[in-house]
Coordinates of C-alpha atoms in Angstrom, one line a residue:
M546 CA 13.2 -15.0 15.0
G547 CA 14.5 -11.4 16.6
G548 CA 12.5 -8.4 18.3
H549 CA 9.2 -9.6 20.2
S550 CA 8.7 -13.3 19.5
P551 CA 7.8 -15.4 22.5
P552 CA 8.3 -19.0 22.7
G553 CA 5.9 -20.9 21.0
L554 CA 4.3 -18.4 19.2
P555 CA 6.1 -17.8 15.6
V556 CA 5.4 -14.0 14.7
A557 CA 7.9 -10.8 15.5
V558 CA 6.9 -7.4 15.3
I559 CA 9.9 -5.1 14.8
E560 CA 9.5 -1.1 14.9
S561 CA 12.7 0.1 12.9
S562 CA 14.2 3.2 11.0
A563 CA 17.3 1.5 9.5
L564 CA 18.7 3.2 6.5
Q565 CA 19.9 0.5 4.3
G566 CA 19.8 -3.7 4.5
T567 CA 22.4 -5.8 3.3
E568 CA 21.3 -8.2 0.8
H569 CA 19.7 -11.5 2.8
C570 CA 17.1 -14.3 2.3
H571 CA 15.1 -16.1 5.5
D572 CA 12.8 -19.0 5.9
F573 CA 10.0 -17.2 7.1
Y574 CA 7.6 -14.4 5.8
E575 CA 8.1 -10.7 6.3
L576 CA 5.6 -7.9 5.6
V577 CA 7.3 -4.8 5.7
F578 CA 4.6 -1.8 6.5
I579 CA 6.3 1.6 5.6
R580 CA 4.9 4.4 8.3
S581 CA 6.5 7.1 6.9
G582 CA 10.0 8.3 4.3
C583 CA 10.6 7.0 1.7
G584 CA 13.3 4.2 0.2
V585 CA 13.4 1.0 -2.1
N586 CA 13.3 -2.5 -1.8
L587 CA 15.5 -4.4 -3.9
I588 CA 13.6 -7.6 -4.1
E589 CA 15.0 -10.8 -6.5
G590 CA 16.7 -8.5 -8.5
R591 CA 13.7 -5.7 -9.1
P592 CA 13.5 -2.4 -7.5
Y593 CA 10.6 -1.6 -5.7
P594 CA 10.3 2.0 -4.5
M595 CA 8.5 2.4 -1.0
L596 CA 6.7 5.2 0.5
G597 CA 4.5 5.8 3.5
G598 CA 1.5 3.3 3.3
D599 CA 3.4 0.8 1.3
V600 CA 3.4 -2.7 2.4
L601 CA 6.1 -5.0 0.9
L602 CA 6.3 -9.0 1.2
M603 CA 9.5 -11.1 1.2
R604 CA 8.3 -14.6 0.9
P605 CA 10.7 -17.6 2.3
D606 CA 14.0 -17.7 0.4
D607 CA 13.3 -14.1 -1.5
V608 CA 16.7 -12.4 -1.4
H609 CA 15.8 -8.6 -0.9
S610 CA 17.8 -5.6 0.6
F611 CA 17.0 -2.3 0.7
R612 CA 18.3 1.5 1.6
S613 CA 16.0 4.3 2.4
E614 CA 16.4 8.2 3.2
P615 CA 16.8 10.2 6.5
G616 CA 13.2 9.9 8.4
F617 CA 12.0 6.5 7.1
S618 CA 10.1 4.7 9.4
L619 CA 8.6 0.8 9.3
V620 CA 7.2 -2.0 11.0
N621 CA 8.6 -5.5 9.9
V622 CA 5.9 -8.6 11.1
I623 CA 7.6 -11.2 10.2
F624 CA 6.2 -15.2 11.2
T625 CA 5.3 -18.6 9.6
A626 CA 2.5 -20.5 8.8
E627 CA 2.9 -22.4 12.0
L628 CA 1.5 -19.0 13.6
F629 CA -2.0 -20.4 12.3
A630 CA -4.0 -23.7 12.5
P631 CA -3.8 -25.7 9.1
R632 CA -7.3 -25.2 8.3
D633 CA -6.9 -21.1 9.0
W634 CA -3.6 -21.2 7.2
A635 CA -5.3 -23.1 4.1
E636 CA -8.5 -20.6 4.3
L637 CA -6.4 -17.4 4.4
I638 CA -3.8 -18.4 1.6
A639 CA -7.0 -19.1 -0.9
L640 CA -8.4 -15.9 0.0
P641 CA -8.7 -13.9 -3.9
G642 CA -5.7 -11.1 -3.1
L643 CA -3.8 -13.1 -0.8
N644 CA -2.8 -16.5 -2.5
R645 CA -0.7 -14.7 -4.8
F646 CA 1.2 -13.1 -2.1
L647 CA 1.9 -16.0 0.2
D648 CA 1.5 -18.8 -2.0
T649 CA 5.5 -20.0 -2.3
V650 CA 5.2 -22.2 -5.7
Q651 CA 4.3 -19.0 -7.7
A652 CA 6.8 -17.3 -9.3
E653 CA 5.2 -13.8 -10.1
V654 CA 4.4 -12.1 -7.1
P655 CA 2.9 -8.7 -6.4
H656 CA 5.7 -8.0 -3.7
K657 CA 4.2 -4.4 -3.1
L658 CA 0.5 -3.0 -2.5
A659 CA -0.1 0.3 -1.8
L660 CA -2.6 1.0 0.8
A661 CA -5.5 3.3 0.5
P662 CA -5.2 5.9 3.6
D663 CA -7.9 4.3 5.7
D664 CA -6.7 0.7 5.2
A665 CA -2.9 2.1 5.7
R666 CA -4.1 3.5 9.7
T667 CA -5.8 0.5 10.0
A668 CA -2.6 -1.4 9.4
D669 CA -0.8 0.7 11.5
R670 CA -3.5 0.3 13.9
L671 CA -2.6 -3.4 13.9
C672 CA 0.9 -3.5 14.1
R673 CA 0.7 -1.1 16.9
L674 CA -1.4 -3.7 18.8
M675 CA 0.5 -6.6 18.3
L676 CA 3.5 -5.3 19.2
E677 CA 1.8 -4.2 22.4
E678 CA 0.2 -7.5 22.9
L679 CA 3.7 -9.1 22.2
T680 CA 5.7 -6.5 24.5
R681 CA 3.0 -7.2 27.7
K682 CA 2.6 -10.5 27.7
Q683 CA -0.7 -10.5 29.6
A684 CA -2.8 -13.3 29.7
G685 CA -4.4 -14.6 26.5
F686 CA -1.8 -12.4 24.5
H687 CA -1.2 -15.7 22.1
A688 CA -4.2 -16.1 21.0
Q689 CA -4.9 -12.4 20.4
V690 CA -1.8 -12.4 17.9
R691 CA -3.0 -14.6 15.7
A692 CA -6.4 -13.1 15.8
Q693 CA -4.8 -9.4 15.1
M694 CA -2.1 -11.0 12.6
T695 CA -5.3 -12.7 11.0
E696 CA -7.0 -9.1 10.7
F697 CA -4.2 -8.0 9.0
L698 CA -3.9 -10.7 6.2
V699 CA -7.4 -10.1 5.4
L700 CA -7.4 -6.4 5.6
L701 CA -4.3 -6.8 2.4
A702 CA -6.4 -9.5 0.6
R703 CA -9.5 -7.2 0.2
A704 CA -7.2 -4.5 -0.7
Q705 CA -5.3 -6.2 -3.1
A706 CA -8.4 -7.9 -4.3
A707 CA -10.1 -4.5 -4.4
Y708 CA -8.1 -2.3 -6.0
G709 CA -4.9 -4.2 -7.0
G710 CA -1.9 -2.4 -5.5
S711 CA -3.4 1.1 -6.2
A712 CA -3.9 3.4 -3.4
L713 CA -7.7 4.4 -4.3
H714 CA -10.5 2.2 -4.9
S715 CA -14.0 2.0 -6.6
L716 CA -15.4 0.8 -3.0
P717 CA -18.0 -1.9 -4.6
A718 CA -21.4 -1.0 -4.0
S719 CA -24.1 0.4 -6.1
G720 CA -25.7 4.2 -6.6
P721 CA -24.4 7.3 -7.2
I722 CA -21.1 7.2 -5.6
T723 CA -20.4 4.2 -7.1
E724 CA -20.9 5.2 -10.5
A725 CA -18.8 9.0 -10.1
L726 CA -16.0 6.6 -8.5
A727 CA -16.1 4.6 -11.9
I728 CA -15.9 8.0 -14.3
L729 CA -13.3 9.0 -12.1
H730 CA -11.4 6.1 -12.6
R731 CA -12.3 5.6 -16.3
D732 CA -11.7 9.4 -17.7
F733 CA -9.5 11.0 -14.8
R734 CA -6.8 11.5 -17.5
S735 CA -9.5 14.7 -18.7
Q736 CA -10.5 17.5 -17.3
I737 CA -13.1 17.1 -15.3
R738 CA -15.3 19.5 -13.1
V739 CA -17.4 18.5 -9.9
A740 CA -20.8 20.0 -11.0
D741 CA -20.6 18.0 -14.4
L742 CA -20.2 15.2 -12.3
A743 CA -22.6 15.6 -9.9
A744 CA -25.2 15.7 -12.2
T745 CA -24.2 12.9 -14.3
V746 CA -25.1 10.8 -11.4
G747 CA -28.3 13.2 -10.6
L748 CA -27.2 14.5 -8.1
T749 CA -26.6 18.5 -6.5
P750 CA -23.5 19.5 -6.1
N751 CA -22.8 20.1 -2.4
W752 CA -24.7 16.8 -2.0
F753 CA -22.3 15.2 -3.9
G754 CA -19.7 16.5 -2.6
E755 CA -20.9 15.2 1.2
Q756 CA -22.0 11.9 0.2
F757 CA -18.6 11.7 -1.5
R758 CA -16.4 12.5 1.4
Q759 CA -18.7 10.3 3.6
R760 CA -17.6 7.3 1.2
T761 CA -14.2 8.1 0.3
G762 CA -12.7 9.9 3.0
L763 CA -11.4 12.7 1.0
G764 CA -13.1 15.9 -1.5
V765 CA -13.5 14.8 -5.2
L766 CA -10.8 16.8 -6.5
D767 CA -8.5 15.3 -4.1
Y768 CA -9.6 12.0 -5.1
L769 CA -8.8 12.7 -8.4
A770 CA -5.6 14.0 -7.5
R771 CA -4.6 11.3 -5.5
L772 CA -5.9 8.7 -8.8
R773 CA -3.3 11.0 -11.0
V774 CA -0.3 11.1 -8.4
E775 CA -0.5 7.0 -8.0
E776 CA -0.9 6.3 -11.9
A777 CA 2.1 8.8 -12.4
R778 CA 4.4 7.1 -9.5
R779 CA 3.6 3.6 -11.3
L780 CA 4.5 5.3 -14.7
I781 CA 7.8 6.7 -13.3
E782 CA 8.5 3.3 -12.0
T783 CA 8.4 1.5 -15.5
D784 CA 8.3 4.5 -18.0
R785 CA 11.5 6.2 -18.9
R786 CA 9.8 8.9 -20.4
P787 CA 10.2 12.8 -19.6
L788 CA 8.6 13.4 -16.3
L789 CA 6.7 16.0 -18.7
D790 CA 5.2 13.5 -20.5
L791 CA 4.3 11.5 -17.9
A792 CA 2.4 14.0 -16.5
L793 CA 0.4 15.0 -19.4
D794 CA -0.2 11.3 -19.6
V795 CA -2.3 11.1 -16.6
G796 CA -3.4 14.9 -16.7
F797 CA -1.4 17.1 -15.7
S798 CA -1.0 20.0 -17.8
D799 CA 0.9 22.2 -15.6
P800 CA 4.6 20.6 -14.6
G801 CA 5.2 22.9 -11.6
Y802 CA 1.9 22.1 -10.1
F803 CA 2.4 18.7 -11.2
T804 CA 5.5 18.2 -8.7
R805 CA 3.9 20.5 -6.1
L806 CA 0.8 17.8 -5.8
F807 CA 3.5 15.0 -6.3
R808 CA 5.3 16.0 -3.4
R809 CA 2.5 16.8 -1.0
I810 CA 1.2 13.6 -1.9
T811 CA 4.3 11.1 -1.6
G812 CA 6.4 13.6 0.2
M813 CA 9.2 14.0 -2.4
T814 CA 9.2 15.0 -6.1
P815 CA 8.8 12.9 -9.3
R816 CA 12.4 13.4 -9.9
A817 CA 13.7 12.2 -6.5
Y818 CA 11.2 9.2 -6.4
R819 CA 12.8 8.2 -10.1
A820 CA 15.8 8.5 -8.7
L821 CA 15.3 6.0 -6.2
V822 CA 14.3 3.2 -9.0
R823 CA 17.4 4.5 -11.2
T824 CA 20.2 4.4 -8.6
E825 CA 19.4 0.4 -7.8

């Protein structure tokens, strides 16, 4: 392996802003965390649009290539199973949400995971910590990197199990905020008023807003907007109907507002995002 990969430790962490990579494969796992910008990763013939907060996984022998736009920034984390003790590796690949990523026997693999904002910040922090450990090589760095890599993989496992590739999730717990989240995820295509939602779960609007932000890190309307944009992003990748139809499907009645909000959240317009897929 290239990059920061000392002898005896089969892992490397490489920061990159490359705009393209030719088709290739390798005999190790490659996790790609997208810090910013946009691009497309072509894995086993299928295009995966990439935005900040996304994680792409290539297993050994997966054929892949990528191209990106200026301003693109990523971190490559490449490793083999030998990084871990056999028992630890067996436990990791058995985790719900992670086994489909890492099991080399399965044919259908969810190569992309869109992390929620808090999880994306944690992933970025872990990448920086691993890179720092591998660069400085201070006493105990082997153990430290293994621990950080384990934390990274567990983060991905829990994210995949909790929200299955969508950057927003319902936070497994009980109570009025969980009830409100369930309603938002079920009815996000409909018109939703914060006051009505608060009343439904038995809270005053102000207290509801404070508790919701404390639990999710977002205001209610921001969370709703991100739900709609996340669904729009999924549809743009798979549905060839006009963008206006897709906007209406996810709850936007004003196409101009949809475009502005999509760009604010993803960094690009819906039309540009669709072009990323169609150019492959």
